[in-house]
Tab-separated table of C-alpha atoms in Angstrom:
chain	number	residue	atom	x	y	z
A	211	MET	CA	0.000	0.000	0.000
A	212	ASN	CA	1.208	3.507	-0.840
A	213	VAL	CA	0.561	6.014	1.949
A	214	LEU	CA	0.638	9.805	1.631
A	215	PHE	CA	0.858	11.771	4.882
A	216	LEU	CA	0.229	15.535	5.041
A	217	THR	CA	1.381	17.463	8.089
A	218	LEU	CA	2.491	20.835	9.438
A	219	VAL	CA	5.009	19.061	11.666
A	220	LYS	CA	8.592	19.241	10.440
A	221	ILE	CA	9.663	15.634	9.916
A	222	LYS	CA	13.284	15.138	8.900
A	223	SER	CA	13.404	11.337	9.143
A	224	LEU	CA	11.207	8.409	10.098
A	225	GLU	CA	13.848	7.539	12.677
A	226	ASP	CA	12.902	10.648	14.670
A	227	GLY	CA	10.768	10.184	17.766
A	228	GLY	CA	7.232	11.523	18.002
A	229	ILE	CA	3.646	10.526	17.352
A	230	PHE	CA	3.819	10.896	13.568
A	231	PRO	CA	7.279	9.394	12.858
A	232	ASP	CA	6.404	6.488	15.169
A	233	LEU	CA	3.149	5.796	13.311
A	234	LEU	CA	4.625	6.193	9.835
A	235	ARG	CA	7.572	3.993	10.778
A	236	LYS	CA	5.021	1.316	11.717
A	237	PHE	CA	3.467	1.582	8.244
A	238	ARG	CA	6.915	1.306	6.653
A	239	ASP	CA	7.929	-1.651	8.817
A	240	GLU	CA	4.713	-3.439	7.847
A	241	GLY	CA	5.839	-3.237	4.218
A	242	HIS	CA	4.033	-0.122	2.989
A	243	GLN	CA	5.598	2.717	1.006
A	244	VAL	CA	5.376	6.012	2.882
A	245	SER	CA	5.461	9.503	1.361
A	246	ILE	CA	5.390	12.533	3.665
A	247	VAL	CA	4.671	16.156	2.841
A	248	SER	CA	6.161	18.434	5.488
A	249	PRO	CA	6.894	22.187	5.576
A	250	THR	CA	10.183	23.994	5.299
A	251	GLU	CA	9.375	27.501	6.507
A	252	ARG	CA	10.526	30.772	5.004
A	253	ARG	CA	12.986	31.253	7.867
A	254	ASP	CA	14.706	27.967	6.919
A	255	LYS	CA	15.807	29.531	3.601
A	256	LEU	CA	15.377	26.285	1.675
A	257	ASP	CA	13.491	25.597	-1.544
A	258	THR	CA	11.057	22.717	-1.957
A	259	HIS	CA	13.012	19.463	-2.115
A	260	LEU	CA	12.569	15.692	-1.852
A	261	VAL	CA	14.562	13.475	0.512
A	262	LYS	CA	14.499	9.682	0.151
A	263	GLU	CA	15.272	7.056	2.757
A	264	SER	CA	14.617	3.340	3.035
A	265	GLY	CA	10.923	2.703	2.463
A	266	ALA	CA	10.005	6.379	2.665
A	267	GLN	CA	10.339	9.771	1.025
A	268	ILE	CA	9.836	13.200	2.535
A	269	LEU	CA	8.778	16.160	0.420
A	270	HIS	CA	9.775	19.373	2.183
A	271	VAL	CA	7.575	22.153	0.786
A	272	LYS	CA	8.619	25.789	1.067
A	273	THR	CA	5.971	27.736	2.994
A	274	LEU	CA	5.608	30.986	4.866
A	275	ASN	CA	6.468	30.930	8.570
A	276	ILE	CA	3.539	29.101	10.144
A	277	GLN	CA	4.879	28.419	13.632
A	278	LYS	CA	6.277	30.820	16.219
A	279	THR	CA	5.412	33.825	14.087
A	280	GLY	CA	2.937	36.713	14.017
A	281	PHE	CA	-0.785	36.100	13.745
A	282	LEU	CA	-1.032	37.665	10.260
A	283	GLU	CA	1.747	35.600	8.657
A	284	LYS	CA	0.555	32.471	10.433
A	285	GLY	CA	-2.979	33.013	9.122
A	286	ILE	CA	-1.923	33.700	5.549
A	287	GLY	CA	0.578	30.850	5.652
A	288	THR	CA	-2.023	28.402	6.940
A	289	ILE	CA	-4.425	29.294	4.128
A	290	ALA	CA	-1.695	29.225	1.470
A	291	ILE	CA	-0.306	25.854	2.487
A	292	ASP	CA	-3.109	23.941	0.759
A	293	TYR	CA	-2.143	25.453	-2.599
A	294	GLN	CA	1.594	25.051	-1.941
A	295	TYR	CA	1.210	21.391	-1.005
A	296	LEU	CA	-1.054	20.712	-3.981
A	297	LYS	CA	1.433	22.235	-6.399
A	298	ALA	CA	4.307	20.259	-4.868
A	299	VAL	CA	2.383	16.965	-4.888
A	300	LYS	CA	1.434	17.427	-8.543
A	301	SER	CA	5.061	18.178	-9.396
A	302	TYR	CA	6.909	15.549	-7.368
A	303	PHE	CA	4.333	12.736	-7.129
A	304	SER	CA	2.780	12.937	-10.599
A	305	LYS	CA	3.529	9.281	-11.408
A	306	GLN	CA	2.668	7.805	-7.996
A	307	LYS	CA	-0.688	6.342	-7.056
A	308	PHE	CA	-1.660	6.494	-3.384
A	309	ASP	CA	-4.040	4.094	-1.657
A	310	LEU	CA	-4.341	6.104	1.562
A	311	VAL	CA	-4.067	9.826	2.232
A	312	LEU	CA	-3.556	10.479	5.936
A	313	TYR	CA	-3.566	13.968	7.456
A	314	SER	CA	-3.923	15.680	10.797
A	315	THR	CA	-5.161	18.919	12.279
A	316	PRO	CA	-3.782	21.483	12.544
A	317	PRO	CA	-4.362	22.789	9.938
A	318	ILE	CA	-7.879	22.454	8.553
A	319	THR	CA	-6.716	23.740	5.156
A	320	PHE	CA	-5.701	20.505	3.403
A	321	SER	CA	-8.989	19.978	1.556
A	322	LYS	CA	-7.767	20.772	-1.971
A	323	VAL	CA	-4.806	18.409	-1.905
A	324	VAL	CA	-6.875	15.675	-0.203
A	325	GLU	CA	-9.627	16.048	-2.815
A	326	PHE	CA	-7.068	15.880	-5.605
A	327	ILE	CA	-5.539	12.622	-4.357
A	328	LYS	CA	-8.962	11.081	-3.716
A	329	LYS	CA	-10.140	11.912	-7.229
A	330	ARG	CA	-6.900	11.051	-9.043
A	331	ASP	CA	-6.050	7.842	-7.171
A	332	ASN	CA	-9.378	6.772	-5.658
A	333	ALA	CA	-7.549	6.915	-2.308
A	334	TYR	CA	-9.083	6.416	1.127
A	335	SER	CA	-8.926	9.588	3.227
A	336	TYR	CA	-8.349	9.446	6.992
A	337	LEU	CA	-8.281	12.544	9.207
A	338	LEU	CA	-6.434	12.420	12.526
A	339	LEU	CA	-8.313	15.135	14.421
A	340	LYS	CA	-5.804	16.453	16.963
A	341	ASP	CA	-7.564	19.715	17.764
A	342	ILE	CA	-10.806	21.437	16.862
A	343	PHE	CA	-10.239	24.687	14.978
A	344	PRO	CA	-11.492	27.417	14.738
A	345	GLN	CA	-13.439	26.964	17.999
A	346	ASN	CA	-10.217	26.668	20.027
A	347	ALA	CA	-9.150	30.063	18.700
A	348	VAL	CA	-12.557	31.516	19.612
A	349	ASP	CA	-12.215	30.117	23.146
A	350	MET	CA	-8.860	31.858	23.512
A	351	ALA	CA	-10.246	35.140	22.090
A	352	MET	CA	-7.844	34.923	19.138
A	353	ILE	CA	-10.743	34.974	16.654
A	354	LYS	CA	-14.049	36.746	17.167
A	355	LYS	CA	-17.054	34.467	16.903
A	356	GLY	CA	-19.159	35.333	13.857
A	357	SER	CA	-16.413	37.388	12.209
A	358	PHE	CA	-15.479	36.978	8.548
A	359	ILE	CA	-12.350	34.988	9.360
A	360	HIS	CA	-14.284	32.770	11.777
A	361	LYS	CA	-16.913	31.993	9.152
A	362	MET	CA	-14.221	31.330	6.542
A	363	PHE	CA	-12.429	28.824	8.754
A	364	LEU	CA	-15.726	27.181	9.737
A	365	LYS	CA	-16.391	26.580	6.056
A	366	LYS	CA	-12.944	25.031	5.617
A	367	GLU	CA	-13.429	22.881	8.719
A	368	ARG	CA	-16.718	21.483	7.430
A	369	LYS	CA	-15.207	20.853	4.000
A	370	LEU	CA	-12.359	18.860	5.548
A	371	TYR	CA	-14.814	16.755	7.555
A	372	GLU	CA	-16.956	16.231	4.459
A	373	ILE	CA	-14.173	14.843	2.260
A	374	SER	CA	-12.745	12.603	4.986
A	375	ASP	CA	-13.825	8.979	4.728
A	376	LYS	CA	-13.008	8.508	8.416
A	377	ILE	CA	-12.219	10.886	11.271
A	378	GLY	CA	-10.093	9.602	14.118
A	379	CYS	CA	-10.810	11.621	17.278
A	380	MET	CA	-8.765	11.962	20.428
A	381	SER	CA	-11.514	10.828	22.818
A	382	GLN	CA	-15.240	10.243	23.188
A	383	ALA	CA	-15.728	13.859	24.270
A	384	ASN	CA	-14.190	14.945	20.958
A	385	ILE	CA	-16.578	12.730	19.022
A	386	ASP	CA	-19.547	14.114	20.947
A	387	PHE	CA	-18.440	17.713	20.346
A	388	VAL	CA	-17.884	17.273	16.601
A	389	LEU	CA	-21.251	15.569	16.128
A	390	LYS	CA	-23.062	18.215	18.198
A	391	TYR	CA	-21.837	21.076	16.016
A	392	ASN	CA	-21.760	19.226	12.670
A	393	LEU	CA	-25.208	17.667	12.408
A	394	GLU	CA	-24.615	16.593	8.807
A	395	LEU	CA	-21.984	14.052	9.899
A	396	LEU	CA	-22.955	10.440	10.475
A	397	PRO	CA	-21.733	9.039	13.827
A	398	THR	CA	-20.230	6.069	11.949
A	399	LYS	CA	-17.779	8.428	10.273
A	400	LEU	CA	-15.998	9.068	13.581
A	401	GLU	CA	-14.004	6.785	15.848
A	402	ILE	CA	-11.633	7.147	18.809
A	403	ASN	CA	-8.069	7.087	17.512
A	404	PRO	CA	-5.878	9.218	19.804
A	405	ASN	CA	-2.196	10.114	19.783
A	406	SER	CA	0.020	7.056	19.928
A	407	ILE	CA	3.706	6.191	20.210
A	408	GLU	CA	6.031	3.233	20.082
A	409	PRO	CA	6.619	2.845	23.841
A	410	LYS	CA	10.119	2.338	25.152
A	411	LYS	CA	10.562	0.882	28.615
A	412	ARG	CA	13.041	3.207	30.320
A	413	ILE	CA	15.025	1.711	33.173
A	414	ILE	CA	16.796	4.219	35.395
A	415	THR	CA	18.718	3.482	38.568
A	416	PHE	CA	18.567	5.630	41.675
A	417	GLY	CA	22.150	6.744	41.064
A	418	GLN	CA	21.457	7.728	37.457
A	419	LYS	CA	18.415	9.663	38.581
A	420	GLN	CA	20.459	11.571	41.139
A	421	ASN	CA	23.169	12.385	38.574
A	422	ILE	CA	20.584	13.823	36.193
A	423	LYS	CA	19.140	15.960	38.974
A	424	ILE	CA	22.618	17.255	39.804
A	425	LYS	CA	23.246	18.103	36.144
A	426	TYR	CA	20.126	20.274	35.973
A	427	GLY	CA	20.392	21.761	39.456
A	428	LEU	CA	17.399	19.952	40.943
A	429	PRO	CA	17.071	18.965	44.608
A	430	LEU	CA	17.991	15.363	45.411
A	431	ASP	CA	15.595	14.885	48.314
A	432	LYS	CA	12.276	16.077	46.846
A	433	LYS	CA	9.713	14.708	44.425
A	434	ILE	CA	9.934	16.598	41.146
A	435	PHE	CA	6.594	17.673	39.646
A	436	ALA	CA	7.330	18.345	35.968
A	437	TYR	CA	5.440	20.357	33.378
A	438	GLY	CA	6.888	19.906	29.900
A	439	GLY	CA	5.702	21.309	26.588
A	440	ASN	CA	4.172	24.401	25.085
A	441	LEU	CA	4.007	27.531	27.226
A	442	GLY	CA	1.101	29.309	25.563
A	443	LYS	CA	-2.246	30.831	26.342
A	444	PRO	CA	-4.143	27.516	25.864
A	445	GLN	CA	-2.283	26.056	28.829
A	446	GLY	CA	-3.724	28.525	31.343
A	447	LEU	CA	-0.319	29.012	32.934
A	448	ASP	CA	-1.551	31.487	35.543
A	449	PHE	CA	-2.867	28.512	37.487
A	450	LEU	CA	0.465	26.703	37.180
A	451	LEU	CA	2.292	29.719	38.619
A	452	LYS	CA	-0.350	30.088	41.329
A	453	THR	CA	0.109	26.420	42.212
A	454	ILE	CA	3.824	27.024	42.692
A	455	SER	CA	3.139	30.059	44.893
A	456	ASN	CA	0.514	28.271	46.982
A	457	ASN	CA	2.489	25.107	47.633
A	458	LYS	CA	3.764	24.804	51.196
A	459	ASN	CA	4.915	21.183	51.015
A	460	GLU	CA	8.690	21.146	51.471
A	461	ASP	CA	8.940	17.725	49.791
A	462	VAL	CA	7.742	19.125	46.435
A	463	PHE	CA	9.750	20.856	43.694
A	464	PHE	CA	8.296	22.088	40.392
A	465	LEU	CA	10.153	21.921	37.087
A	466	ILE	CA	8.871	23.744	33.994
A	467	ILE	CA	10.445	22.875	30.635
A	468	GLY	CA	9.278	24.480	27.427
A	469	PHE	CA	8.778	27.505	25.247
A	470	GLY	CA	5.905	29.407	23.649
A	471	THR	CA	4.087	32.710	23.489
A	472	GLU	CA	3.776	32.876	27.310
A	473	TYR	CA	7.395	31.972	28.051
A	474	ASN	CA	8.402	35.548	28.836
A	475	LYS	CA	5.471	35.838	31.238
A	476	VAL	CA	6.614	32.708	33.057
A	477	LYS	CA	10.219	33.878	33.061
A	478	SER	CA	9.145	37.247	34.486
A	479	TYR	CA	7.431	35.402	37.346
A	480	PHE	CA	10.643	33.506	38.088
A	481	ASP	CA	12.788	36.645	37.816
A	482	ASN	CA	10.539	38.650	40.154
A	483	LYS	CA	9.361	36.028	42.643
A	484	LYS	CA	12.503	33.882	42.652
A	485	PRO	CA	10.611	30.817	43.907
A	486	GLN	CA	12.765	28.433	45.906
A	487	ASN	CA	10.532	25.474	45.056
A	488	ALA	CA	10.666	25.692	41.254
A	489	LYS	CA	12.946	25.925	38.233
A	490	LEU	CA	12.340	27.075	34.642
A	491	LEU	CA	14.222	25.604	31.676
A	492	LYS	CA	13.856	26.522	28.017
A	493	VAL	CA	12.825	23.809	25.596
A	494	LEU	CA	15.405	21.002	25.315
A	495	PRO	CA	16.305	18.638	22.451
A	496	LYS	CA	13.983	15.625	22.609
A	497	ASN	CA	16.613	13.149	23.816
A	498	ASP	CA	17.723	15.523	26.588
A	499	TYR	CA	14.111	16.245	27.503
A	500	ASP	CA	13.257	12.553	27.739
A	501	THR	CA	16.332	11.895	29.879
A	502	LEU	CA	15.441	14.717	32.266
A	503	LEU	CA	11.764	13.754	32.410
A	504	ASN	CA	12.789	10.208	33.283
A	505	ALA	CA	14.406	11.571	36.450
A	506	CYS	CA	11.216	13.363	37.525
A	507	ASP	CA	8.375	11.909	39.554
A	508	VAL	CA	4.982	13.430	38.655
A	509	GLY	CA	3.671	14.831	35.362
A	510	LEU	CA	1.546	17.987	35.219
A	511	ILE	CA	-1.052	18.900	32.586
A	512	PHE	CA	-2.644	22.361	32.477
A	513	LEU	CA	-5.390	23.688	30.206
A	514	HIS	CA	-7.091	27.081	30.154
A	515	LYS	CA	-10.374	27.112	32.062
A	516	ASN	CA	-12.211	28.886	29.196
A	517	PHE	CA	-11.984	26.044	26.705
A	518	THR	CA	-15.286	24.740	25.410
A	519	ILE	CA	-13.625	22.178	23.139
A	520	PRO	CA	-12.381	18.940	24.720
A	521	ASN	CA	-8.603	19.236	24.318
A	522	PHE	CA	-6.573	16.078	24.892
A	523	PRO	CA	-2.913	17.171	25.308
A	524	GLY	CA	-0.274	14.966	23.737
A	525	ARG	CA	2.105	15.419	26.671
A	526	LEU	CA	0.030	12.775	28.462
A	527	LEU	CA	1.879	10.107	26.465
A	528	SER	CA	5.315	11.325	27.582
A	529	TYR	CA	4.275	11.056	31.215
A	530	LEU	CA	2.742	7.613	30.728
A	531	GLU	CA	5.889	6.402	28.979
A	532	MET	CA	7.981	7.584	31.934
A	533	GLU	CA	5.588	5.728	34.279
A	534	MET	CA	4.642	8.903	36.118
A	535	PRO	CA	1.523	9.669	38.147
A	536	ILE	CA	-0.277	12.636	36.586
A	537	ILE	CA	-2.202	15.639	37.850
A	538	ALA	CA	-4.376	17.268	35.187
A	539	ALA	CA	-5.777	20.738	35.876
A	540	THR	CA	-8.194	21.500	33.051
A	541	ASP	CA	-11.505	22.953	31.975
A	542	ILE	CA	-14.649	20.893	32.585
A	543	ASN	CA	-15.201	19.945	28.928
A	544	THR	CA	-12.218	17.710	28.256
A	545	ASP	CA	-12.339	14.077	29.336
A	546	ILE	CA	-8.590	13.638	29.777
A	547	GLY	CA	-9.083	13.843	33.545
A	548	GLU	CA	-11.701	11.109	33.353
A	549	VAL	CA	-9.255	8.858	31.510
A	550	ILE	CA	-6.533	9.499	34.109
A	551	VAL	CA	-8.811	8.949	37.117
A	552	ASN	CA	-10.634	5.897	35.705
A	553	ASN	CA	-7.308	4.202	35.019
A	554	GLN	CA	-6.027	5.125	38.498
A	555	CYS	CA	-2.870	6.830	37.320
A	556	GLY	CA	-3.443	10.276	38.806
A	557	TYR	CA	-5.833	13.093	39.703
A	558	TRP	CA	-8.014	15.600	37.900
A	559	VAL	CA	-8.810	19.054	39.280
A	560	GLU	CA	-10.749	21.881	37.710
A	561	SER	CA	-8.443	24.665	36.569
A	562	GLY	CA	-8.424	27.379	39.200
A	563	ASP	CA	-9.399	25.155	42.131
A	564	ASP	CA	-6.493	25.852	44.505
A	565	VAL	CA	-7.741	23.574	47.281
A	566	ALA	CA	-8.240	20.552	45.016
A	567	MET	CA	-4.822	21.048	43.464
A	568	GLN	CA	-3.027	21.189	46.798
A	569	ASP	CA	-4.989	18.147	47.985
A	570	ALA	CA	-3.910	16.184	44.911
A	571	ILE	CA	-0.263	17.103	45.485
A	572	THR	CA	-0.483	16.139	49.152
A	573	ASN	CA	-2.158	12.810	48.381
A	574	ILE	CA	0.579	11.831	45.962
A	575	ILE	CA	3.344	12.847	48.347
A	576	ASN	CA	1.928	11.185	51.448
A	577	ASN	CA	1.095	7.747	50.076
A	578	GLU	CA	4.117	5.933	48.676
A	579	ASP	CA	2.221	2.696	47.988
A	580	MET	CA	-0.387	4.576	45.966
A	581	PHE	CA	2.389	6.472	44.179
A	582	GLU	CA	3.976	3.193	43.032
A	583	GLU	CA	0.592	1.795	41.987
A	584	MET	CA	-0.123	4.894	39.897
A	585	LYS	CA	3.257	4.509	38.196
A	586	ASN	CA	2.408	0.959	37.186
A	587	ASN	CA	-1.054	1.984	36.030
A	588	SER	CA	0.397	4.726	33.807
A	589	TRP	CA	2.454	2.183	31.882
A	590	LYS	CA	-0.547	-0.156	31.621
A	591	LEU	CA	-2.734	2.638	30.226
A	592	LEU	CA	-0.129	3.499	27.604
A	593	GLN	CA	0.085	-0.127	26.499
A	594	LYS	CA	-3.697	-0.487	26.372
A	595	GLU	CA	-4.777	2.668	24.562
A	596	PHE	CA	-1.919	4.665	23.041
A	597	THR	CA	0.394	2.428	20.981
A	598	VAL	CA	1.093	2.875	17.263
A	599	SER	CA	0.155	-0.760	16.713
A	600	ARG	CA	-3.386	0.053	17.822
A	601	THR	CA	-3.569	3.169	15.630
A	602	TYR	CA	-2.117	1.290	12.662
A	603	ASP	CA	-4.650	-1.525	13.013
A	604	LEU	CA	-7.580	0.913	13.194
A	605	ILE	CA	-6.510	2.642	9.979
A	606	LYS	CA	-5.402	-0.479	8.106
A	607	ASN	CA	-8.684	-2.252	8.847
A	608	LYS	CA	-10.579	0.562	7.132
A	609	ILE	CA	-8.568	0.070	3.949
A	610	ASP	CA	-8.972	-3.709	4.061
A	611	ASN	CA	-12.759	-3.362	4.343
A	612	VAL	CA	-13.163	-0.927	1.434
């Protein structure tokens, strides 16, 4: 089977780690030919080019800056990418026939290239719905509801759903939300198919853990509560900083690792408050990040309280892979907390609930047996629900049944 994957994620090689390289590597290892279309942004100063490796090829398409840039360029770049990808696919893959076109959100602007491949090759189209745009932007007051740009993106969103043969959603709450606001969709068109990885069992000795803590200036005698990932408005970081300020437990230390639009705000807090129970690190290379996270004890997830869409943050998988108990502080619409609590690998608190957050921290610290049980349950949950083998089987079965 020939697979075409469209993404805004920069993929340099299938040997990279991450949800998409892991999944596409699974397709390749099962004997399928994999073609990837990935951006090379204006700041990279590279023209469109094709890179081939064993069992795969990656088409890097020159685009505007679409990540870590101003709202205007990001918006124009997101709209233009459909045309840029279509032109590149027609040019570089004119003699290839694809059986499956796979694509993820963001963005929602892949409809033209997906339609082209479906019509030309009679390909099966599968959308991996990672977020729900433009409603997430409305929730964060980045787009005004009912405005011209909102209506334009709504039209593109519905078009993408329409041309998708199957939509893989992150959770049941995502399915329910999409069906509620897109009454024309049949429930059979959607299924739960969340982020997934190829899990690696990471064994770390006490001595290795201590050495890593020393390297990064972390205390050796405290449990490290780690938040890793994007530092942006969607994360509702005010509550994270308030949690640090409110914590009185001397056995707890907070580590924040990441970058994003709110990084300077977080850094300003650290510069002014100089908290003795927390440390801020800029984003690290993935291997270094994984090594450091493996020396931490508890994973933290934060989401802005104003979200109406049910976000399901991908950082959950990193914490599960490291066998960490998790505390998720989110809005009331996502069901990620339900997944964590039902599988007994952590706690959920509503974003902004100071008392519940401090109770969750205290419970984890004061019960070592429960802490160890939650660690084991995290690994079990990862194996049960979030492996690339499971995602691969869900997608492959659709093709086999066509």
